[in-house]
GROMACS .gro file of C-alpha atoms in nm:
model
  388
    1UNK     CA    1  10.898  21.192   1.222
    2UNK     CA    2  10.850  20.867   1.385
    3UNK     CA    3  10.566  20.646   1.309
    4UNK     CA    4  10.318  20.501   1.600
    5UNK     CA    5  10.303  20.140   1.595
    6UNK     CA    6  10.586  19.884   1.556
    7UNK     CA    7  10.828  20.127   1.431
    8UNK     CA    8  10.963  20.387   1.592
    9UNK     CA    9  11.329  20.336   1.574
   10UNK     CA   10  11.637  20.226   1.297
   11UNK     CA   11  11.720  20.404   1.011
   12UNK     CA   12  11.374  20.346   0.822
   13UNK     CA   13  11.189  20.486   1.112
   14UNK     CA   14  10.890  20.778   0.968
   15UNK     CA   15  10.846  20.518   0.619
   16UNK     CA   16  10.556  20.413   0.568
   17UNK     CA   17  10.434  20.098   0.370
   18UNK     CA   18  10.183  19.898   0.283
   19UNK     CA   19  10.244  19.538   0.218
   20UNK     CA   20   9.972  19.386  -0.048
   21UNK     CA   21   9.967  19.013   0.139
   22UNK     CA   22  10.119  18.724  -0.032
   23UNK     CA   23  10.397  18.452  -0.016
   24UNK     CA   24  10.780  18.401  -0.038
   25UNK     CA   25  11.008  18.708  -0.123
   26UNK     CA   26  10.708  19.001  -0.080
   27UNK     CA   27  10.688  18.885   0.281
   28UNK     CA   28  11.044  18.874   0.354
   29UNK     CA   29  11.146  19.223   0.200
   30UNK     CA   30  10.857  19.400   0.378
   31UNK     CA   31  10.994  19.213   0.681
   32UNK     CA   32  11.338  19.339   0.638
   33UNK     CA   33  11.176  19.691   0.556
   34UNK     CA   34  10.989  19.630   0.908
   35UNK     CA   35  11.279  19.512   1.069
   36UNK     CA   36  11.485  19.837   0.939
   37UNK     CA   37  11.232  20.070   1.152
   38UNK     CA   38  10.969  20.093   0.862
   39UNK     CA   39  10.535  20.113   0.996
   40UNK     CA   40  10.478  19.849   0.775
   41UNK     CA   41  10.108  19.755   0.745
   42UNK     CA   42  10.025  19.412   0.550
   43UNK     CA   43   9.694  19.404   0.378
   44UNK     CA   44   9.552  19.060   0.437
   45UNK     CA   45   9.301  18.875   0.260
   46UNK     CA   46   9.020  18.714   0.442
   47UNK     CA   47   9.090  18.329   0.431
   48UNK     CA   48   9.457  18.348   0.355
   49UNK     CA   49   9.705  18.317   0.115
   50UNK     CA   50   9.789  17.930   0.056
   51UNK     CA   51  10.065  17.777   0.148
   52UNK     CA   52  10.154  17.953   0.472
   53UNK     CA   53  10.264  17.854   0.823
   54UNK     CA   54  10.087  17.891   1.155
   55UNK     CA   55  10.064  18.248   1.179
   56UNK     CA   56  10.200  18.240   1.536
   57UNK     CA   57  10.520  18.104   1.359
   58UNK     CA   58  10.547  18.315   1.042
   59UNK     CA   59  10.853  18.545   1.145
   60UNK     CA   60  10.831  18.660   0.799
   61UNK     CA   61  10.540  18.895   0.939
   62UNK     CA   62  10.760  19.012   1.269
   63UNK     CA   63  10.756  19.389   1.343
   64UNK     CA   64  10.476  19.471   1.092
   65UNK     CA   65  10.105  19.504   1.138
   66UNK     CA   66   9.791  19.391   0.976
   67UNK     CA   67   9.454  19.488   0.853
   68UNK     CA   68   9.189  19.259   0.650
   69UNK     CA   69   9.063  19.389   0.312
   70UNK     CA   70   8.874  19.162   0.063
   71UNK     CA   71   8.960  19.353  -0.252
   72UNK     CA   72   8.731  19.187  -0.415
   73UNK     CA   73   8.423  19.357  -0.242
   74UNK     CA   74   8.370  19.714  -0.382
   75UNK     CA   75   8.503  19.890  -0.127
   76UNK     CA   76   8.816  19.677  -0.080
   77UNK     CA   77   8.997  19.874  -0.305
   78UNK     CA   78   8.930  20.200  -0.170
   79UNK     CA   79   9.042  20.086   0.163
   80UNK     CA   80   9.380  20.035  -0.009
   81UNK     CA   81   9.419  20.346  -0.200
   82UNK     CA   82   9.343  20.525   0.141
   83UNK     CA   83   9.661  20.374   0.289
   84UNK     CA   84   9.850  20.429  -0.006
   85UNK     CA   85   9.736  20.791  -0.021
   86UNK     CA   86   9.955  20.779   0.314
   87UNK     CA   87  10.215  20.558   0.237
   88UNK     CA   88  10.573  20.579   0.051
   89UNK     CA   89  10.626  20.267  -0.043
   90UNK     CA   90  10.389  19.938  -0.154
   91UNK     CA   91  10.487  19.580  -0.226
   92UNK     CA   92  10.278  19.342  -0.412
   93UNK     CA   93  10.367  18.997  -0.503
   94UNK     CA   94  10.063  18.872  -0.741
   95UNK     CA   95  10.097  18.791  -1.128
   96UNK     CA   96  10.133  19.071  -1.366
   97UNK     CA   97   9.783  19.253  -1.454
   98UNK     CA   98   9.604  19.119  -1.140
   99UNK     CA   99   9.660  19.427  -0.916
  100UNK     CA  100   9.516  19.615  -1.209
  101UNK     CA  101   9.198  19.421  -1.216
  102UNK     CA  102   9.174  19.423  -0.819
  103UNK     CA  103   9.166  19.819  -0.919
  104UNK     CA  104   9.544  19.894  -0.699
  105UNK     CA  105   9.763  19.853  -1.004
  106UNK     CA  106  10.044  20.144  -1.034
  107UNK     CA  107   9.858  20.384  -1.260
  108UNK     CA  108   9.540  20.367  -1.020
  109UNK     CA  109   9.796  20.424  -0.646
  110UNK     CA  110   9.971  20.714  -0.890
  111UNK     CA  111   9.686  20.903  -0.907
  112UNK     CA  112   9.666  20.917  -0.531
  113UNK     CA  113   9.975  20.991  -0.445
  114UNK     CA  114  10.236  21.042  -0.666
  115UNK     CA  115  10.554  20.990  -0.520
  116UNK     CA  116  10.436  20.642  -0.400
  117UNK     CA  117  10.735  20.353  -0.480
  118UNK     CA  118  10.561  20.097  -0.637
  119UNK     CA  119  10.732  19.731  -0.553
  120UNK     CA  120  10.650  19.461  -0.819
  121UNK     CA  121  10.765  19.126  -0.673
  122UNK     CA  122  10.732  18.804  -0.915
  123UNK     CA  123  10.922  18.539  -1.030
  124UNK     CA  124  10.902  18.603  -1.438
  125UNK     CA  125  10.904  18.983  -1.443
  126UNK     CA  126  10.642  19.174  -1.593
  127UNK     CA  127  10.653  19.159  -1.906
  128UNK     CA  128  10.848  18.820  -2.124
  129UNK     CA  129  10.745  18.541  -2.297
  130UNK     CA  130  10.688  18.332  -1.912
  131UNK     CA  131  10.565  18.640  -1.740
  132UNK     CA  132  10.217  18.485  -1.676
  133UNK     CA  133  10.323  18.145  -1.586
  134UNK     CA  134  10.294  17.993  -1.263
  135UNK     CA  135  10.665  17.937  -1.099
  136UNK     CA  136  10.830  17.855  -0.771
  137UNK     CA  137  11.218  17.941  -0.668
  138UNK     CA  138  11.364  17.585  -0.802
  139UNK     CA  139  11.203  17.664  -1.157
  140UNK     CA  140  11.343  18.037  -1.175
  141UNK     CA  141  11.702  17.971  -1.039
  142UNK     CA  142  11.676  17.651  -1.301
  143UNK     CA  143  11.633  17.871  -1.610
  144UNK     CA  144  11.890  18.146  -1.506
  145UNK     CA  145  12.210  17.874  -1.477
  146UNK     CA  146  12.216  17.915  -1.086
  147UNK     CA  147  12.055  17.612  -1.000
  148UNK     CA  148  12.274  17.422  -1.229
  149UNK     CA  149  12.601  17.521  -1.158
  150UNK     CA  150  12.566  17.356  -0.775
  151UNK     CA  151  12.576  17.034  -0.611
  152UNK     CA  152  12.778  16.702  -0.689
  153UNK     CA  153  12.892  16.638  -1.063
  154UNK     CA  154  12.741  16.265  -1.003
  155UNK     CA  155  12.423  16.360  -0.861
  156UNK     CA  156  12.153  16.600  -0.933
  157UNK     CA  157  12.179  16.992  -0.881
  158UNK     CA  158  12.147  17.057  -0.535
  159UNK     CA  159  11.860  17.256  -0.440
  160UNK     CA  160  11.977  17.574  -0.190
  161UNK     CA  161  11.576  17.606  -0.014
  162UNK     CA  162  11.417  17.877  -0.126
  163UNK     CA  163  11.754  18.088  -0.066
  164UNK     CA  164  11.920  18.182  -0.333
  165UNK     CA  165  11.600  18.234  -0.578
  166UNK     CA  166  11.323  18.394  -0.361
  167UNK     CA  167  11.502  18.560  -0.079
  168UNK     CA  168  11.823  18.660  -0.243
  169UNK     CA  169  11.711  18.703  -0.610
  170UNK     CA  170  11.388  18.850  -0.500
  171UNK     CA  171  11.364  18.966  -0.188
  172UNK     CA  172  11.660  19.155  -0.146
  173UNK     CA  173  11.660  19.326  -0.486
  174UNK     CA  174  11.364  19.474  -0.414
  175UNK     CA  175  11.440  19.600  -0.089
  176UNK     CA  176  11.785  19.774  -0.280
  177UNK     CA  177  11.482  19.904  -0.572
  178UNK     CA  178  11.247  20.033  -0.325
  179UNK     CA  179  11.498  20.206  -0.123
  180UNK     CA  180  11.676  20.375  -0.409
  181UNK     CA  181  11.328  20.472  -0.587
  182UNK     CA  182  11.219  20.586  -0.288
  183UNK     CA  183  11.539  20.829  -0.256
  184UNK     CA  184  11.481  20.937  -0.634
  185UNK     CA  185  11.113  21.040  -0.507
  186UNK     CA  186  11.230  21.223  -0.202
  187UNK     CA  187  11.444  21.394  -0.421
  188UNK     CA  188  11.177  21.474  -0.720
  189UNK     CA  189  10.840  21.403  -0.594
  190UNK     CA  190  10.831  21.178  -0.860
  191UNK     CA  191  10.736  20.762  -0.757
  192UNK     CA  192  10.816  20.507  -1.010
  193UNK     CA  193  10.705  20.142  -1.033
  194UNK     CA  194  11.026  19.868  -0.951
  195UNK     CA  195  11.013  19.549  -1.172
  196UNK     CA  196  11.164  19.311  -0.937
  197UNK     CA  197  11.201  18.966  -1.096
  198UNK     CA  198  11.380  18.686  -0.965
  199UNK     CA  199  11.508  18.553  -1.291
  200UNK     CA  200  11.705  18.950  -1.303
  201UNK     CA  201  11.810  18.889  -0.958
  202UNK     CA  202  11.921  18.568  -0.967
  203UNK     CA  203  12.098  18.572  -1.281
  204UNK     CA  204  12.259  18.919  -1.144
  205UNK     CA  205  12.378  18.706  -0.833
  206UNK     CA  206  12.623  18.541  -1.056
  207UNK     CA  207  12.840  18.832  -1.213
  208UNK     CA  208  13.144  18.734  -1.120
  209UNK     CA  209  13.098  18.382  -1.238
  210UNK     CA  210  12.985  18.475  -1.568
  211UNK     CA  211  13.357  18.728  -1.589
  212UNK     CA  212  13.534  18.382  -1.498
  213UNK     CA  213  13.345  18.182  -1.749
  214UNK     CA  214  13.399  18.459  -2.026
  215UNK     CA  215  13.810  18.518  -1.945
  216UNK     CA  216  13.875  18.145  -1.936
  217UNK     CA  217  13.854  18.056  -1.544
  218UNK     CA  218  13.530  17.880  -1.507
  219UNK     CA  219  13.434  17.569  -1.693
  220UNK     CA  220  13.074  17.543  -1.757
  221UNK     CA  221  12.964  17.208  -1.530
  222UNK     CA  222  12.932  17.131  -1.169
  223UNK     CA  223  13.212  17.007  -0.939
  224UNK     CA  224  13.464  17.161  -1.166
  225UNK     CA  225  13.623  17.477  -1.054
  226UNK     CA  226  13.740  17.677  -0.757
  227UNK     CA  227  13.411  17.762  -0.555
  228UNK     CA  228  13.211  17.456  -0.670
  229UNK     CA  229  13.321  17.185  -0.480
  230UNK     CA  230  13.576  17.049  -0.806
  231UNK     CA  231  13.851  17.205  -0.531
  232UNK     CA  232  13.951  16.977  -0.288
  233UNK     CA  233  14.086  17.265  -0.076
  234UNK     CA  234  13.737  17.500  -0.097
  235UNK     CA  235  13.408  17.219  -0.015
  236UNK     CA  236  13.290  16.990   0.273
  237UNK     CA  237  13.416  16.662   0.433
  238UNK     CA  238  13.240  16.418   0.654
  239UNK     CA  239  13.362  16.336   1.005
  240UNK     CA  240  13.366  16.024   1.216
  241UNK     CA  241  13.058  16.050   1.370
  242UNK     CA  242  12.907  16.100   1.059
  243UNK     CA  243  12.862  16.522   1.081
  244UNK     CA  244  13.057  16.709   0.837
  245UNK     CA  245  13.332  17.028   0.877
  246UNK     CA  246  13.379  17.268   0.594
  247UNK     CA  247  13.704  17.400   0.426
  248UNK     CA  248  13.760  17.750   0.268
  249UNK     CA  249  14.150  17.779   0.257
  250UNK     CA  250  14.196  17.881  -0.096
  251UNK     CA  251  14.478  18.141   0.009
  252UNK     CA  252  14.834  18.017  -0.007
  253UNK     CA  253  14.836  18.119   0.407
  254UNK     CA  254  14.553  17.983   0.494
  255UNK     CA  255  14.631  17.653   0.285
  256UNK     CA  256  14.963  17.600   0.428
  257UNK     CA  257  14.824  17.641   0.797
  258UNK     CA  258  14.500  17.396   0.662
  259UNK     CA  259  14.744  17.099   0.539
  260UNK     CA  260  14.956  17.153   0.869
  261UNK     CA  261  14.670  17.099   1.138
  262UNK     CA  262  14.548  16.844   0.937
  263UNK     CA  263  14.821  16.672   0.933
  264UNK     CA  264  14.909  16.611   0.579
  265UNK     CA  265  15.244  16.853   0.543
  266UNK     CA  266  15.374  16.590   0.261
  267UNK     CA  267  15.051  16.790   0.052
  268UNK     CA  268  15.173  17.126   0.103
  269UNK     CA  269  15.196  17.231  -0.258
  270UNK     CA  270  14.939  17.011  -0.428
  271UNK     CA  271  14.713  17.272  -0.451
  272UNK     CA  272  14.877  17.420  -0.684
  273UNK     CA  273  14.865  17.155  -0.896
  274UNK     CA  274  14.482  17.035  -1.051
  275UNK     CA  275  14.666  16.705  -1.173
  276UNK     CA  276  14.742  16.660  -0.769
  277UNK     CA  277  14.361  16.728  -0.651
  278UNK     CA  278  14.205  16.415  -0.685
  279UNK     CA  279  14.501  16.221  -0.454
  280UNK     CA  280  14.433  16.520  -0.228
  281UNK     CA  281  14.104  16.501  -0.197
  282UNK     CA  282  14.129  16.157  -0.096
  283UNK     CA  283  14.396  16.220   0.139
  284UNK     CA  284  14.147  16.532   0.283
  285UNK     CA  285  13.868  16.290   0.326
  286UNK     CA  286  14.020  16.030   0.481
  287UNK     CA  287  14.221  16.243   0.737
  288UNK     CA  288  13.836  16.410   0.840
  289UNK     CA  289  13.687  16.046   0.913
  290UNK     CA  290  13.974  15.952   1.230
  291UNK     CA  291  13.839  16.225   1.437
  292UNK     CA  292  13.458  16.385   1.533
  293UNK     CA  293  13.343  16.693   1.411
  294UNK     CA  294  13.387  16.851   1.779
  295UNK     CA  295  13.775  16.706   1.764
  296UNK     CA  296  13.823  16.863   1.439
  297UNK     CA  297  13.650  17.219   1.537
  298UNK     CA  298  13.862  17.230   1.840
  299UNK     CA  299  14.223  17.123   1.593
  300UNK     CA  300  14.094  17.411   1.410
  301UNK     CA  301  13.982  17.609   1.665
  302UNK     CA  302  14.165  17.986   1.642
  303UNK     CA  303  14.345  17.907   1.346
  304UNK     CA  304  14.326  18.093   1.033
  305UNK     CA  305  14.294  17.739   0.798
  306UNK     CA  306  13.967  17.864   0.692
  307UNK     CA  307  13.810  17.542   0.859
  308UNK     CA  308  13.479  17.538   0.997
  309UNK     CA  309  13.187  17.284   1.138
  310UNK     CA  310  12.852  17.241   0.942
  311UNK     CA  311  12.586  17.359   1.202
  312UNK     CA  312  12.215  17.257   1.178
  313UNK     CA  313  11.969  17.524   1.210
  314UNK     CA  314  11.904  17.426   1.617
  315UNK     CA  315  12.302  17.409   1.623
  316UNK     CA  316  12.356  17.771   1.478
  317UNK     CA  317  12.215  17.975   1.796
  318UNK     CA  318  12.438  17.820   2.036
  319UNK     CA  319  12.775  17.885   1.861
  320UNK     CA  320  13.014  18.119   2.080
  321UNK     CA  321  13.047  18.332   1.813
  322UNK     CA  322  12.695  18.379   1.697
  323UNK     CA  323  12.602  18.323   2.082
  324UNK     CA  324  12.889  18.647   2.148
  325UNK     CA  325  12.696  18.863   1.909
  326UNK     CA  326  12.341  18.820   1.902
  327UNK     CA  327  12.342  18.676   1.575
  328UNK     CA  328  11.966  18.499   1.707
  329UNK     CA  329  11.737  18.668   1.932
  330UNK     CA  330  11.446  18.496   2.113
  331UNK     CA  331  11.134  18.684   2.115
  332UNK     CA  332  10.769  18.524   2.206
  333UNK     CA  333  10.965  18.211   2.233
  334UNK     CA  334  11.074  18.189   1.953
  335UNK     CA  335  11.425  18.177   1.843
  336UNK     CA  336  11.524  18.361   1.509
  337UNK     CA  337  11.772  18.545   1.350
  338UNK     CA  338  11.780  18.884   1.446
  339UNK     CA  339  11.762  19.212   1.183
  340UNK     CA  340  12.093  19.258   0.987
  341UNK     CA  341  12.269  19.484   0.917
  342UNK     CA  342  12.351  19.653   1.215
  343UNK     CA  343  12.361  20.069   1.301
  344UNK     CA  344  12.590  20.211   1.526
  345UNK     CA  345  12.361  20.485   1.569
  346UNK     CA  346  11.976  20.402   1.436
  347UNK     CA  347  11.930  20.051   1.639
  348UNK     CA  348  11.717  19.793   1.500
  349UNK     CA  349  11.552  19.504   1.694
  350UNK     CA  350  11.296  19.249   1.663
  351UNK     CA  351  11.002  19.492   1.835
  352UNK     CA  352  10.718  19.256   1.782
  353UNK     CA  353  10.564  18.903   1.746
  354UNK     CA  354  10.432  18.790   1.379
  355UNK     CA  355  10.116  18.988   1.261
  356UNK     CA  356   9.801  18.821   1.332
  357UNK     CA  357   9.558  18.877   1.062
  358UNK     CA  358   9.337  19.223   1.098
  359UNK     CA  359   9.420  19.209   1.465
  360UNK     CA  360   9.544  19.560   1.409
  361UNK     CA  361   9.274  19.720   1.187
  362UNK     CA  362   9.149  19.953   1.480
  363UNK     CA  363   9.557  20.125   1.518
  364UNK     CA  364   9.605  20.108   1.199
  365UNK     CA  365   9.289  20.335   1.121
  366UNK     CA  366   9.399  20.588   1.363
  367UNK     CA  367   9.738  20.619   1.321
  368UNK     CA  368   9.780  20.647   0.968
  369UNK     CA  369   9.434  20.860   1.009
  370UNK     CA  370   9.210  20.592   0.763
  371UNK     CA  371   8.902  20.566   0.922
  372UNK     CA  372   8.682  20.419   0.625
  373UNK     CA  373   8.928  20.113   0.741
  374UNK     CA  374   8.643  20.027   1.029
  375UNK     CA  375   8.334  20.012   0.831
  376UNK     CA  376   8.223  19.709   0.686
  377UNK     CA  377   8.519  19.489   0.781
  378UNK     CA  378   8.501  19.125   0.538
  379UNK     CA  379   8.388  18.824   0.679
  380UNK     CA  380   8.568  18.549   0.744
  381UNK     CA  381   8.517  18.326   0.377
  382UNK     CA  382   8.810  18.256   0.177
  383UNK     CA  383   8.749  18.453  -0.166
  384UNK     CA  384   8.928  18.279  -0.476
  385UNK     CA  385   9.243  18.412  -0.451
  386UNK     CA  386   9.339  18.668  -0.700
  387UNK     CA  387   9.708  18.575  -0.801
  388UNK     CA  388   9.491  18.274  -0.934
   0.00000   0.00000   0.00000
């Protein structure tokens, strides 16, 4: 079955979910849910949620569609229950025990339809000693040993955006925990409720790590081992024009071809030696300040040295390679990355603009058959926000 509205094709097409609005990693999965084929419906709150962009702008809200519901009025909750009666999957980002006072907590959407996959996005988790504390990405990624182990040993952690904690800690583990409760359901008719915390995620992130610091192979401080930066062979070097190129050639291959374009074949086995990698790092550095970054990408161009230049974000689209793929899509005029992974038979695509708020409260009601969704639509005052 294929869903009317934004979906209608990739491998999600026929799911149906309702997105409880909010910020950061809720957003982005249902996005990535949308941008799989999923009708996903977002559930806005009249005023807004804080600490969001232009809605024109906020790709986050591509390929979805949105109603307004003040669940705070008495029938705001019913107006969500009637689209989760319908739905297979909801996502709700607020602090644990909210959506149970707003009357659409898990036990209340269970009783309406039971094989509903309920997706529990915070920072803390539910349940733990910080579970009703306010938090952001750079607190959560701080407390799991992620956000310490990168940057330069002389400086202050480096802080990766909102990357690593919200989007990949978050985000994407509860796309994988909606997707694989929402198998278990098809399977059972039974729903479940998925505790997605980024603290789990982002701690989960660093497996391997954790093996090499238990069998000996990873010392326990920045700048210090192989994928850190401490490896003068595996980081990032600054060019004459002051723009930077990036080296990955840990391989013995791909090292021996690396010291040869550089130039430095008198340093062709001081990678094996950590006594050698400060003179080599040295020697690296100042062989990547006689040339430009576009000299140095076209030395390395075709090679396998594992050598690459550091693109901005208005650089990135206009790479052959990325260019050559369709790595970034303009749509609306906009330029953006376009949905990943890719299908070789269930096609995905970016299929519409951002959501505008409620603009799609009169489609929504009659595809998904909610009518109750038309009467009494909230006015335009900001409530207090309820994650408050």
């Amino acid at each position: 079955m294929t869903v009317a509205g934004t979906a209608g094709h990739g491998p999600l097409a026929g799911v149906r979910v309702v997105e409880l609005a909010g910020i950061g990693p809720g957003p982005f999965a249902a996005m990535l849910l949308a941008d799989l084929g999923a009708d996903v419906v977002r559930v806005d709150r009249p005023g807004g949620t804080g600490l969001v962009i232009n809605p024109d702008y906020d790709i986050t809200n591509r390929n979805k569609r949105s109603v307004l519901v003040d669940l705070k009025t008495d029938e705001g909750p019913a107006h969500v229950l009637d689209l989760v009666e319908r739905a297979d999957i909801l996502i709700e980002g607020y602090r644990p025990g909210v959506a149970e006072r707003l009357g659409v907590g898990p036990e209340t959407c269970h009783t309406r339809n039971p094989k509903l996959v309920y997706g529990r996005m915070t920072g803390w988790g539910q349940e733990g000693p910080l579970a009703q504390r306010a938090g952001h990405d750079i607190a959560y990624i701080a407390l799991t040993g992620t956000l310490g182990m990168i940057g330069d040993p002389e400086a202050p952690p480096a802080v990766p955006a909102n990357l690593v904690g919200d989007y990949a800690g978050g985000s994407l583990y509860l796309v994988v925990g909606v997707l694989a409760a929402l198998h278990h359901a098809r399977a059972t008719g039974s729903g479940q409720v998925v505790d997605a915390a980024i603290v789990d995620g982002a701690a989960h992130l660093a497996a391997m790590i954790h093996g090499m610091l238990a069998a000996g192979r990873w010392q326990d401080r920045r700048g210090a081992n192989l994928l850190d930066g401490g490896c003068p062979y595996y980081g990032t070097y600054e060019t004459a024009d002051g723009q930077y190129m990036a080296v990955g050639a840990l391989e013995q291959q791909f090292y021996g071809e690396f010291v040869h374009l550089l130039g430095i074949p008198e340093h062709a086995s001081a990678h094996k030696d950590p006594a050698r990698w400060d003179e080599l790092r040295e020697t690296v550095a100042a062989r990547f300040k006689t040339r430009t970054r576009e000299e140095w990408t076209a030395v390395f161009e075709g090679s396998d040295a594992c050598v690459a230049p550091v693109l901005s974000l208005g650089e990135a689209p206009h790479h052959p390679h990325l260019a050559a793929r369709g790595t970034f899509t303009d749509h609306g005029g906009i330029t953006q990355p376009a949905p990943a992974p890719r299908f070789s038979v269930t096609h995905t695509s970016v299929r519409s603009g951002p959501a505008q708020p409620g603009a799609d409260i009169a489609d929504v009601a009659r595809d998904w058959d909610v009518p109750g969704l038309l009467k009494g639509r909230p006015d335009a005052n900001p409530p207090e926000r309820p994650d408050q």
